[in-house]
PDB file of C-alpha atoms in Angstrom:
ATOM      1  CA  UNK A  25       0.001   0.011   0.001  1.00  0.00           C
ATOM      2  CA  UNK A  26       1.340   3.409  -0.968  1.00  0.00           C
ATOM      3  CA  UNK A  27       1.421   5.933   1.929  1.00  0.00           C
ATOM      4  CA  UNK A  28      -0.568   9.164   1.552  1.00  0.00           C
ATOM      5  CA  UNK A  29       1.139  12.457   0.832  1.00  0.00           C
ATOM      6  CA  UNK A  30       0.425  16.068   1.740  1.00  0.00           C
ATOM      7  CA  UNK A  31      -2.567  17.699   0.017  1.00  0.00           C
ATOM      8  CA  UNK A  32      -2.082  20.282  -2.751  1.00  0.00           C
ATOM      9  CA  UNK A  33      -1.570  23.858  -1.558  1.00  0.00           C
ATOM     10  CA  UNK A  34      -2.763  27.115  -3.117  1.00  0.00           C
ATOM     11  CA  UNK A  35       0.574  28.927  -3.086  1.00  0.00           C
ATOM     12  CA  UNK A  36      -0.833  32.227  -4.395  1.00  0.00           C
ATOM     13  CA  UNK A  37      -3.234  32.377  -1.445  1.00  0.00           C
ATOM     14  CA  UNK A  38      -0.502  31.243   0.997  1.00  0.00           C
ATOM     15  CA  UNK A  39       1.831  33.973  -0.220  1.00  0.00           C
ATOM     16  CA  UNK A  40      -0.874  36.644   0.267  1.00  0.00           C
ATOM     17  CA  UNK A  41      -1.672  35.436   3.807  1.00  0.00           C
ATOM     18  CA  UNK A  42       1.982  35.425   4.873  1.00  0.00           C
ATOM     19  CA  UNK A  43       2.617  38.873   3.400  1.00  0.00           C
ATOM     20  CA  UNK A  44      -0.366  40.326   5.242  1.00  0.00           C
ATOM     21  CA  UNK A  45       0.753  38.599   8.458  1.00  0.00           C
ATOM     22  CA  UNK A  46       4.248  40.106   8.318  1.00  0.00           C
ATOM     23  CA  UNK A  47       2.870  43.567   7.458  1.00  0.00           C
ATOM     24  CA  UNK A  48       0.304  43.474  10.265  1.00  0.00           C
ATOM     25  CA  UNK A  49       2.767  42.363  12.911  1.00  0.00           C
ATOM     26  CA  UNK A  50       5.338  44.993  11.931  1.00  0.00           C
ATOM     27  CA  UNK A  51       2.743  47.767  12.014  1.00  0.00           C
ATOM     28  CA  UNK A  52       1.183  46.559  15.274  1.00  0.00           C
ATOM     29  CA  UNK A  53       4.405  47.216  17.204  1.00  0.00           C
ATOM     30  CA  UNK A  54       5.588  50.204  15.126  1.00  0.00           C
ATOM     31  CA  UNK A  55       8.700  48.584  13.745  1.00  0.00           C
ATOM     32  CA  UNK A  56      10.570  50.377  10.935  1.00  0.00           C
ATOM     33  CA  UNK A  57      10.982  47.192   8.988  1.00  0.00           C
ATOM     34  CA  UNK A  58      12.357  43.673   9.455  1.00  0.00           C
ATOM     35  CA  UNK A  59      15.710  41.931   9.829  1.00  0.00           C
ATOM     36  CA  UNK A  60      16.359  38.393   8.637  1.00  0.00           C
ATOM     37  CA  UNK A  61      19.422  36.200   9.205  1.00  0.00           C
ATOM     38  CA  UNK A  62      20.403  34.697   5.849  1.00  0.00           C
ATOM     39  CA  UNK A  63      22.071  31.318   5.837  1.00  0.00           C
ATOM     40  CA  UNK A  64      21.828  30.762   2.094  1.00  0.00           C
ATOM     41  CA  UNK A  65      19.299  28.000   2.753  1.00  0.00           C
ATOM     42  CA  UNK A  66      15.787  27.753   1.384  1.00  0.00           C
ATOM     43  CA  UNK A  67      13.879  28.826   4.523  1.00  0.00           C
ATOM     44  CA  UNK A  68      15.827  32.024   5.243  1.00  0.00           C
ATOM     45  CA  UNK A  69      15.848  33.032   1.603  1.00  0.00           C
ATOM     46  CA  UNK A  70      12.099  32.520   1.173  1.00  0.00           C
ATOM     47  CA  UNK A  71      11.442  34.405   4.420  1.00  0.00           C
ATOM     48  CA  UNK A  72      13.481  37.327   3.126  1.00  0.00           C
ATOM     49  CA  UNK A  73      11.559  37.398  -0.139  1.00  0.00           C
ATOM     50  CA  UNK A  74       8.195  37.369   1.629  1.00  0.00           C
ATOM     51  CA  UNK A  75       9.244  40.070   4.106  1.00  0.00           C
ATOM     52  CA  UNK A  76      10.590  42.184   1.258  1.00  0.00           C
ATOM     53  CA  UNK A  77       7.250  41.935  -0.583  1.00  0.00           C
ATOM     54  CA  UNK A  78       5.222  42.577   2.578  1.00  0.00           C
ATOM     55  CA  UNK A  79       7.180  45.621   3.741  1.00  0.00           C
ATOM     56  CA  UNK A  80       7.947  47.279   0.392  1.00  0.00           C
ATOM     57  CA  UNK A  81      11.595  46.433   0.656  1.00  0.00           C
ATOM     58  CA  UNK A  82      12.099  47.741   4.187  1.00  0.00           C
ATOM     59  CA  UNK A  83      14.249  44.857   5.351  1.00  0.00           C
ATOM     60  CA  UNK A  84      17.839  44.285   6.437  1.00  0.00           C
ATOM     61  CA  UNK A  85      19.722  41.101   5.626  1.00  0.00           C
ATOM     62  CA  UNK A  86      22.458  39.732   7.879  1.00  0.00           C
ATOM     63  CA  UNK A  87      24.863  36.919   6.920  1.00  0.00           C
ATOM     64  CA  UNK A  88      26.816  35.455   9.859  1.00  0.00           C
ATOM     65  CA  UNK A  89      29.184  32.665   8.782  1.00  0.00           C
ATOM     66  CA  UNK A  90      31.292  30.628  11.188  1.00  0.00           C
ATOM     67  CA  UNK A  91      33.503  29.136   8.502  1.00  0.00           C
ATOM     68  CA  UNK A  92      33.438  29.386   4.758  1.00  0.00           C
ATOM     69  CA  UNK A  93      30.731  27.335   3.023  1.00  0.00           C
ATOM     70  CA  UNK A  94      31.036  28.556  -0.576  1.00  0.00           C
ATOM     71  CA  UNK A  95      27.570  27.473  -1.687  1.00  0.00           C
ATOM     72  CA  UNK A  96      25.895  29.127   1.313  1.00  0.00           C
ATOM     73  CA  UNK A  97      27.747  32.384   0.800  1.00  0.00           C
ATOM     74  CA  UNK A  98      27.002  32.347  -2.920  1.00  0.00           C
ATOM     75  CA  UNK A  99      23.319  31.676  -2.274  1.00  0.00           C
ATOM     76  CA  UNK A 100      23.090  34.440   0.343  1.00  0.00           C
ATOM     77  CA  UNK A 101      24.662  36.925  -2.096  1.00  0.00           C
ATOM     78  CA  UNK A 102      22.435  35.660  -4.897  1.00  0.00           C
ATOM     79  CA  UNK A 103      19.360  36.290  -2.768  1.00  0.00           C
ATOM     80  CA  UNK A 104      20.534  39.799  -1.851  1.00  0.00           C
ATOM     81  CA  UNK A 105      21.057  40.523  -5.531  1.00  0.00           C
ATOM     82  CA  UNK A 106      17.655  38.952  -6.375  1.00  0.00           C
ATOM     83  CA  UNK A 107      16.024  41.401  -3.956  1.00  0.00           C
ATOM     84  CA  UNK A 108      18.443  44.250  -4.778  1.00  0.00           C
ATOM     85  CA  UNK A 109      18.942  44.686  -1.031  1.00  0.00           C
ATOM     86  CA  UNK A 110      22.292  45.243   0.752  1.00  0.00           C
ATOM     87  CA  UNK A 111      23.477  42.435   3.045  1.00  0.00           C
ATOM     88  CA  UNK A 112      25.462  43.046   6.210  1.00  0.00           C
ATOM     89  CA  UNK A 113      28.249  40.508   6.864  1.00  0.00           C
ATOM     90  CA  UNK A 114      29.403  39.554  10.375  1.00  0.00           C
ATOM     91  CA  UNK A 115      31.790  36.647  10.948  1.00  0.00           C
ATOM     92  CA  UNK A 116      31.150  34.942  14.309  1.00  0.00           C
ATOM     93  CA  UNK A 117      34.143  32.594  14.148  1.00  0.00           C
ATOM     94  CA  UNK A 118      36.429  34.429  16.605  1.00  0.00           C
ATOM     95  CA  UNK A 119      33.709  34.811  19.218  1.00  0.00           C
ATOM     96  CA  UNK A 120      32.547  31.222  18.778  1.00  0.00           C
ATOM     97  CA  UNK A 121      36.052  29.746  18.925  1.00  0.00           C
ATOM     98  CA  UNK A 122      36.715  31.629  22.135  1.00  0.00           C
ATOM     99  CA  UNK A 123      33.637  30.008  23.694  1.00  0.00           C
ATOM    100  CA  UNK A 124      34.470  26.580  22.306  1.00  0.00           C
ATOM    101  CA  UNK A 125      37.963  26.715  23.778  1.00  0.00           C
ATOM    102  CA  UNK A 126      36.966  28.287  27.069  1.00  0.00           C
ATOM    103  CA  UNK A 127      34.187  25.761  27.616  1.00  0.00           C
ATOM    104  CA  UNK A 128      36.064  22.836  25.990  1.00  0.00           C
ATOM    105  CA  UNK A 129      33.179  22.207  23.608  1.00  0.00           C
ATOM    106  CA  UNK A 130      33.901  19.383  21.149  1.00  0.00           C
ATOM    107  CA  UNK A 131      30.457  17.952  20.409  1.00  0.00           C
ATOM    108  CA  UNK A 132      29.230  19.221  17.006  1.00  0.00           C
ATOM    109  CA  UNK A 133      25.651  19.560  18.275  1.00  0.00           C
ATOM    110  CA  UNK A 134      26.719  21.650  21.238  1.00  0.00           C
ATOM    111  CA  UNK A 135      28.777  23.778  18.872  1.00  0.00           C
ATOM    112  CA  UNK A 136      25.755  24.167  16.616  1.00  0.00           C
ATOM    113  CA  UNK A 137      23.634  25.363  19.543  1.00  0.00           C
ATOM    114  CA  UNK A 138      26.284  27.945  20.497  1.00  0.00           C
ATOM    115  CA  UNK A 139      26.420  29.227  16.914  1.00  0.00           C
ATOM    116  CA  UNK A 140      22.658  29.531  16.672  1.00  0.00           C
ATOM    117  CA  UNK A 141      22.449  31.506  19.914  1.00  0.00           C
ATOM    118  CA  UNK A 142      25.374  33.734  18.963  1.00  0.00           C
ATOM    119  CA  UNK A 143      23.663  34.580  15.704  1.00  0.00           C
ATOM    120  CA  UNK A 144      20.475  35.531  17.538  1.00  0.00           C
ATOM    121  CA  UNK A 145      22.528  37.837  19.810  1.00  0.00           C
ATOM    122  CA  UNK A 146      23.832  39.693  16.767  1.00  0.00           C
ATOM    123  CA  UNK A 147      20.433  39.685  15.056  1.00  0.00           C
ATOM    124  CA  UNK A 148      18.651  41.178  18.092  1.00  0.00           C
ATOM    125  CA  UNK A 149      21.375  43.813  18.463  1.00  0.00           C
ATOM    126  CA  UNK A 150      20.745  44.894  14.889  1.00  0.00           C
ATOM    127  CA  UNK A 151      17.048  44.921  15.697  1.00  0.00           C
ATOM    128  CA  UNK A 152      17.705  47.268  18.630  1.00  0.00           C
ATOM    129  CA  UNK A 153      20.011  49.467  16.570  1.00  0.00           C
ATOM    130  CA  UNK A 154      17.557  50.033  13.728  1.00  0.00           C
ATOM    131  CA  UNK A 155      14.222  49.249  15.398  1.00  0.00           C
ATOM    132  CA  UNK A 156      13.528  46.277  13.164  1.00  0.00           C
ATOM    133  CA  UNK A 157      11.332  43.258  13.789  1.00  0.00           C
ATOM    134  CA  UNK A 158      13.296  39.990  14.013  1.00  0.00           C
ATOM    135  CA  UNK A 159      11.700  37.579  11.534  1.00  0.00           C
ATOM    136  CA  UNK A 160      12.398  33.921  12.179  1.00  0.00           C
ATOM    137  CA  UNK A 161      12.910  31.379   9.435  1.00  0.00           C
ATOM    138  CA  UNK A 162      11.964  28.019  11.015  1.00  0.00           C
ATOM    139  CA  UNK A 163       9.414  25.781   9.351  1.00  0.00           C
ATOM    140  CA  UNK A 164       6.812  23.446  10.837  1.00  0.00           C
ATOM    141  CA  UNK A 165       8.838  20.264  10.202  1.00  0.00           C
ATOM    142  CA  UNK A 166      11.835  21.641  12.153  1.00  0.00           C
ATOM    143  CA  UNK A 167       9.716  23.035  14.964  1.00  0.00           C
ATOM    144  CA  UNK A 168       7.687  19.865  15.497  1.00  0.00           C
ATOM    145  CA  UNK A 169      10.728  17.567  15.546  1.00  0.00           C
ATOM    146  CA  UNK A 170      12.978  19.857  17.592  1.00  0.00           C
ATOM    147  CA  UNK A 171      15.394  20.378  14.738  1.00  0.00           C
ATOM    148  CA  UNK A 172      16.101  23.909  15.904  1.00  0.00           C
ATOM    149  CA  UNK A 173      17.990  25.467  18.797  1.00  0.00           C
ATOM    150  CA  UNK A 174      15.925  26.549  21.794  1.00  0.00           C
ATOM    151  CA  UNK A 175      16.365  30.335  22.040  1.00  0.00           C
ATOM    152  CA  UNK A 176      18.639  30.176  19.024  1.00  0.00           C
ATOM    153  CA  UNK A 177      17.054  30.015  15.586  1.00  0.00           C
ATOM    154  CA  UNK A 178      13.726  29.376  17.339  1.00  0.00           C
ATOM    155  CA  UNK A 179      13.933  32.845  18.946  1.00  0.00           C
ATOM    156  CA  UNK A 180      12.279  35.525  16.880  1.00  0.00           C
ATOM    157  CA  UNK A 181       9.472  38.037  16.888  1.00  0.00           C
ATOM    158  CA  UNK A 182       7.391  36.170  14.317  1.00  0.00           C
ATOM    159  CA  UNK A 183       7.671  32.903  12.346  1.00  0.00           C
ATOM    160  CA  UNK A 184       6.057  33.356   8.906  1.00  0.00           C
ATOM    161  CA  UNK A 185       6.885  29.783   7.815  1.00  0.00           C
ATOM    162  CA  UNK A 186       6.100  28.157  11.150  1.00  0.00           C
ATOM    163  CA  UNK A 187       2.888  26.496   9.878  1.00  0.00           C
ATOM    164  CA  UNK A 188       4.380  25.222   6.605  1.00  0.00           C
ATOM    165  CA  UNK A 189       6.052  21.834   6.302  1.00  0.00           C
ATOM    166  CA  UNK A 190       9.431  21.760   4.553  1.00  0.00           C
ATOM    167  CA  UNK A 191       7.999  20.328   1.352  1.00  0.00           C
ATOM    168  CA  UNK A 192       5.384  23.120   1.329  1.00  0.00           C
ATOM    169  CA  UNK A 193       8.155  25.675   1.873  1.00  0.00           C
ATOM    170  CA  UNK A 194       9.912  24.300  -1.197  1.00  0.00           C
ATOM    171  CA  UNK A 195       6.689  24.548  -3.194  1.00  0.00           C
ATOM    172  CA  UNK A 196       6.130  28.148  -2.115  1.00  0.00           C
ATOM    173  CA  UNK A 197       9.769  29.035  -2.900  1.00  0.00           C
ATOM    174  CA  UNK A 198       9.343  27.611  -6.383  1.00  0.00           C
ATOM    175  CA  UNK A 199       6.166  29.659  -6.825  1.00  0.00           C
ATOM    176  CA  UNK A 200       8.074  32.786  -5.692  1.00  0.00           C
ATOM    177  CA  UNK A 201      10.762  32.009  -8.313  1.00  0.00           C
ATOM    178  CA  UNK A 202      13.761  31.963  -6.020  1.00  0.00           C
ATOM    179  CA  UNK A 203      17.127  31.492  -7.739  1.00  0.00           C
ATOM    180  CA  UNK A 204      17.653  27.909  -8.909  1.00  0.00           C
ATOM    181  CA  UNK A 205      20.831  27.462  -6.840  1.00  0.00           C
ATOM    182  CA  UNK A 206      18.811  28.083  -3.663  1.00  0.00           C
ATOM    183  CA  UNK A 207      16.045  25.702  -4.707  1.00  0.00           C
ATOM    184  CA  UNK A 208      18.539  22.934  -5.432  1.00  0.00           C
ATOM    185  CA  UNK A 209      20.583  23.246  -2.214  1.00  0.00           C
ATOM    186  CA  UNK A 210      20.236  20.278   0.167  1.00  0.00           C
ATOM    187  CA  UNK A 211      18.854  21.421   3.573  1.00  0.00           C
ATOM    188  CA  UNK A 212      21.763  21.563   6.021  1.00  0.00           C
ATOM    189  CA  UNK A 213      22.723  23.239   9.297  1.00  0.00           C
ATOM    190  CA  UNK A 214      26.347  22.770   8.115  1.00  0.00           C
ATOM    191  CA  UNK A 215      27.510  21.568  11.524  1.00  0.00           C
ATOM    192  CA  UNK A 216      30.213  19.492   9.848  1.00  0.00           C
ATOM    193  CA  UNK A 217      31.449  18.712   6.349  1.00  0.00           C
ATOM    194  CA  UNK A 218      28.794  16.945   4.312  1.00  0.00           C
ATOM    195  CA  UNK A 219      26.134  17.205   7.002  1.00  0.00           C
ATOM    196  CA  UNK A 220      22.486  17.374   5.794  1.00  0.00           C
ATOM    197  CA  UNK A 221      19.234  17.628   7.721  1.00  0.00           C
ATOM    198  CA  UNK A 222      17.751  14.491   6.190  1.00  0.00           C
ATOM    199  CA  UNK A 223      20.948  12.490   6.714  1.00  0.00           C
ATOM    200  CA  UNK A 224      21.162  13.447  10.378  1.00  0.00           C
ATOM    201  CA  UNK A 225      17.487  12.814  11.051  1.00  0.00           C
ATOM    202  CA  UNK A 226      17.489   9.555   9.112  1.00  0.00           C
ATOM    203  CA  UNK A 227      14.331  10.414   7.185  1.00  0.00           C
ATOM    204  CA  UNK A 228      13.577  12.318   3.995  1.00  0.00           C
ATOM    205  CA  UNK A 229      11.413  15.436   4.303  1.00  0.00           C
ATOM    206  CA  UNK A 230       8.559  14.165   2.072  1.00  0.00           C
ATOM    207  CA  UNK A 231       8.186  11.131   4.345  1.00  0.00           C
ATOM    208  CA  UNK A 232       8.618  13.153   7.530  1.00  0.00           C
ATOM    209  CA  UNK A 233       6.120  15.803   6.435  1.00  0.00           C
ATOM    210  CA  UNK A 234       3.473  13.327   5.352  1.00  0.00           C
ATOM    211  CA  UNK A 235       3.700  11.452   8.654  1.00  0.00           C
ATOM    212  CA  UNK A 236       3.571  14.672  10.667  1.00  0.00           C
ATOM    213  CA  UNK A 237       0.615  15.977   8.659  1.00  0.00           C
ATOM    214  CA  UNK A 238      -1.492  12.850   9.115  1.00  0.00           C
ATOM    215  CA  UNK A 239      -0.511  12.470  12.786  1.00  0.00           C
ATOM    216  CA  UNK A 240      -0.559  16.136  13.942  1.00  0.00           C
ATOM    217  CA  UNK A 241      -2.973  17.877  11.591  1.00  0.00           C
ATOM    218  CA  UNK A 242      -5.424  15.055  10.923  1.00  0.00           C
ATOM    219  CA  UNK A 243      -4.925  13.432  14.362  1.00  0.00           C
ATOM    220  CA  UNK A 244      -4.513   9.872  13.174  1.00  0.00           C
ATOM    221  CA  UNK A 245      -2.935   7.504  15.696  1.00  0.00           C
ATOM    222  CA  UNK A 246       0.563   6.188  14.939  1.00  0.00           C
ATOM    223  CA  UNK A 247      -0.869   2.667  14.513  1.00  0.00           C
ATOM    224  CA  UNK A 248      -3.371   4.064  12.000  1.00  0.00           C
ATOM    225  CA  UNK A 249      -0.496   5.603   9.972  1.00  0.00           C
ATOM    226  CA  UNK A 250       1.164   2.191   9.707  1.00  0.00           C
ATOM    227  CA  UNK A 251      -2.091   0.675   8.437  1.00  0.00           C
ATOM    228  CA  UNK A 252      -2.332   3.525   5.928  1.00  0.00           C
ATOM    229  CA  UNK A 253       0.969   2.401   4.387  1.00  0.00           C
ATOM    230  CA  UNK A 254       3.620   4.445   6.251  1.00  0.00           C
ATOM    231  CA  UNK A 255       6.818   2.611   7.161  1.00  0.00           C
ATOM    232  CA  UNK A 256       6.614   1.525  10.819  1.00  0.00           C
ATOM    233  CA  UNK A 257      10.210   2.542  11.662  1.00  0.00           C
ATOM    234  CA  UNK A 258       9.773   5.983  10.095  1.00  0.00           C
ATOM    235  CA  UNK A 259       6.539   6.521  12.021  1.00  0.00           C
ATOM    236  CA  UNK A 260       8.216   5.521  15.293  1.00  0.00           C
ATOM    237  CA  UNK A 261      11.202   7.799  14.555  1.00  0.00           C
ATOM    238  CA  UNK A 262       8.964  10.772  13.707  1.00  0.00           C
ATOM    239  CA  UNK A 263       6.743  10.329  16.765  1.00  0.00           C
ATOM    240  CA  UNK A 264       9.800   9.987  19.002  1.00  0.00           C
ATOM    241  CA  UNK A 265      11.413  13.152  17.624  1.00  0.00           C
ATOM    242  CA  UNK A 266       8.201  15.143  18.043  1.00  0.00           C
ATOM    243  CA  UNK A 267       7.513  13.972  21.582  1.00  0.00           C
ATOM    244  CA  UNK A 268      11.030  14.823  22.717  1.00  0.00           C
ATOM    245  CA  UNK A 269      10.681  18.323  21.235  1.00  0.00           C
ATOM    246  CA  UNK A 270       7.477  19.317  23.055  1.00  0.00           C
ATOM    247  CA  UNK A 271       9.363  21.413  25.659  1.00  0.00           C
ATOM    248  CA  UNK A 272      10.649  23.708  22.883  1.00  0.00           C
ATOM    249  CA  UNK A 273       7.125  24.815  21.895  1.00  0.00           C
ATOM    250  CA  UNK A 274       6.401  26.906  24.985  1.00  0.00           C
ATOM    251  CA  UNK A 275       7.522  30.157  26.494  1.00  0.00           C
ATOM    252  CA  UNK A 276       8.979  29.829  30.020  1.00  0.00           C
ATOM    253  CA  UNK A 277       6.131  28.575  32.194  1.00  0.00           C
ATOM    254  CA  UNK A 278       5.273  30.978  35.026  1.00  0.00           C
ATOM    255  CA  UNK A 279       4.085  29.773  38.404  1.00  0.00           C
ATOM    256  CA  UNK A 280       0.579  31.317  38.690  1.00  0.00           C
ATOM    257  CA  UNK A 281       0.146  33.450  41.824  1.00  0.00           C
ATOM    258  CA  UNK A 282      -2.119  36.282  40.681  1.00  0.00           C
ATOM    259  CA  UNK A 283      -5.402  36.875  38.864  1.00  0.00           C
ATOM    260  CA  UNK A 284      -3.792  37.555  35.489  1.00  0.00           C
ATOM    261  CA  UNK A 285      -0.602  35.746  34.550  1.00  0.00           C
ATOM    262  CA  UNK A 286       1.598  36.312  31.498  1.00  0.00           C
ATOM    263  CA  UNK A 287       1.240  33.441  29.062  1.00  0.00           C
ATOM    264  CA  UNK A 288      -1.892  32.072  30.735  1.00  0.00           C
ATOM    265  CA  UNK A 289      -4.728  34.587  31.004  1.00  0.00           C
ATOM    266  CA  UNK A 290      -3.194  38.008  30.336  1.00  0.00           C
ATOM    267  CA  UNK A 291      -3.835  39.637  26.982  1.00  0.00           C
ATOM    268  CA  UNK A 292      -4.190  43.330  26.108  1.00  0.00           C
ATOM    269  CA  UNK A 293      -7.305  44.203  24.153  1.00  0.00           C
ATOM    270  CA  UNK A 294      -7.268  46.269  20.955  1.00  0.00           C
ATOM    271  CA  UNK A 295      -8.074  49.532  22.746  1.00  0.00           C
ATOM    272  CA  UNK A 296      -5.061  49.161  25.058  1.00  0.00           C
ATOM    273  CA  UNK A 297      -2.795  48.372  22.098  1.00  0.00           C
ATOM    274  CA  UNK A 298      -3.741  51.660  20.406  1.00  0.00           C
ATOM    275  CA  UNK A 299      -2.671  53.893  23.309  1.00  0.00           C
TER     276      UNK A 299
END
């Protein structure tokens, strides 16, 4: 039995919704524009394109390499040229190496977490300097499976792609006519030479996304997915990744001691927001 796939998506409608979302959030808090960290990967490049369209070009791009990855640098520059937008360059290698040596960090995953959090430090400093909204680039596949750094790349003001699976992101990027080199690039956090997202997770994005969609969105049980034709080991792997990542989906939980508690039952109404 062939396993189901994700349903078709109306990318024109999706693009319009995301553009309006970015525009509304920026205006709501009176930001002057947006800032996006470019990695040269599909998610960050698509996010930059959508923010550029939503905010009439009022965006800043920031490229923060740790070491030279020629394809990533080329793609980041290609995207900046595609948008005709300047890109600020800040090399985090010296700062990161100082931390790695001082903390004796050898594990590539620990190093990756440090790099992600360092980049967010720089990004939020640029946000403070120019009063720009930090726009995150994570997608739904990464967020559900924990393939992001807590308070690293998962830290942002908004997440325009946060409800799109990776395969849907690729479809939207194709619709938006991103440069071919960006569309072809294998998803990778570039933690080590030859590292890819799918290789590290042990599952291809089309399989991962289809399992997540039918389990999370349609609420089928894991045993139902297997009966539907999904590979049992891939279902077990996906469910395990997602369950382990649940803690990353919440803001810090506050011990409730008052009538109105941040994150639980405190929300300003529209009149208060307009003061």
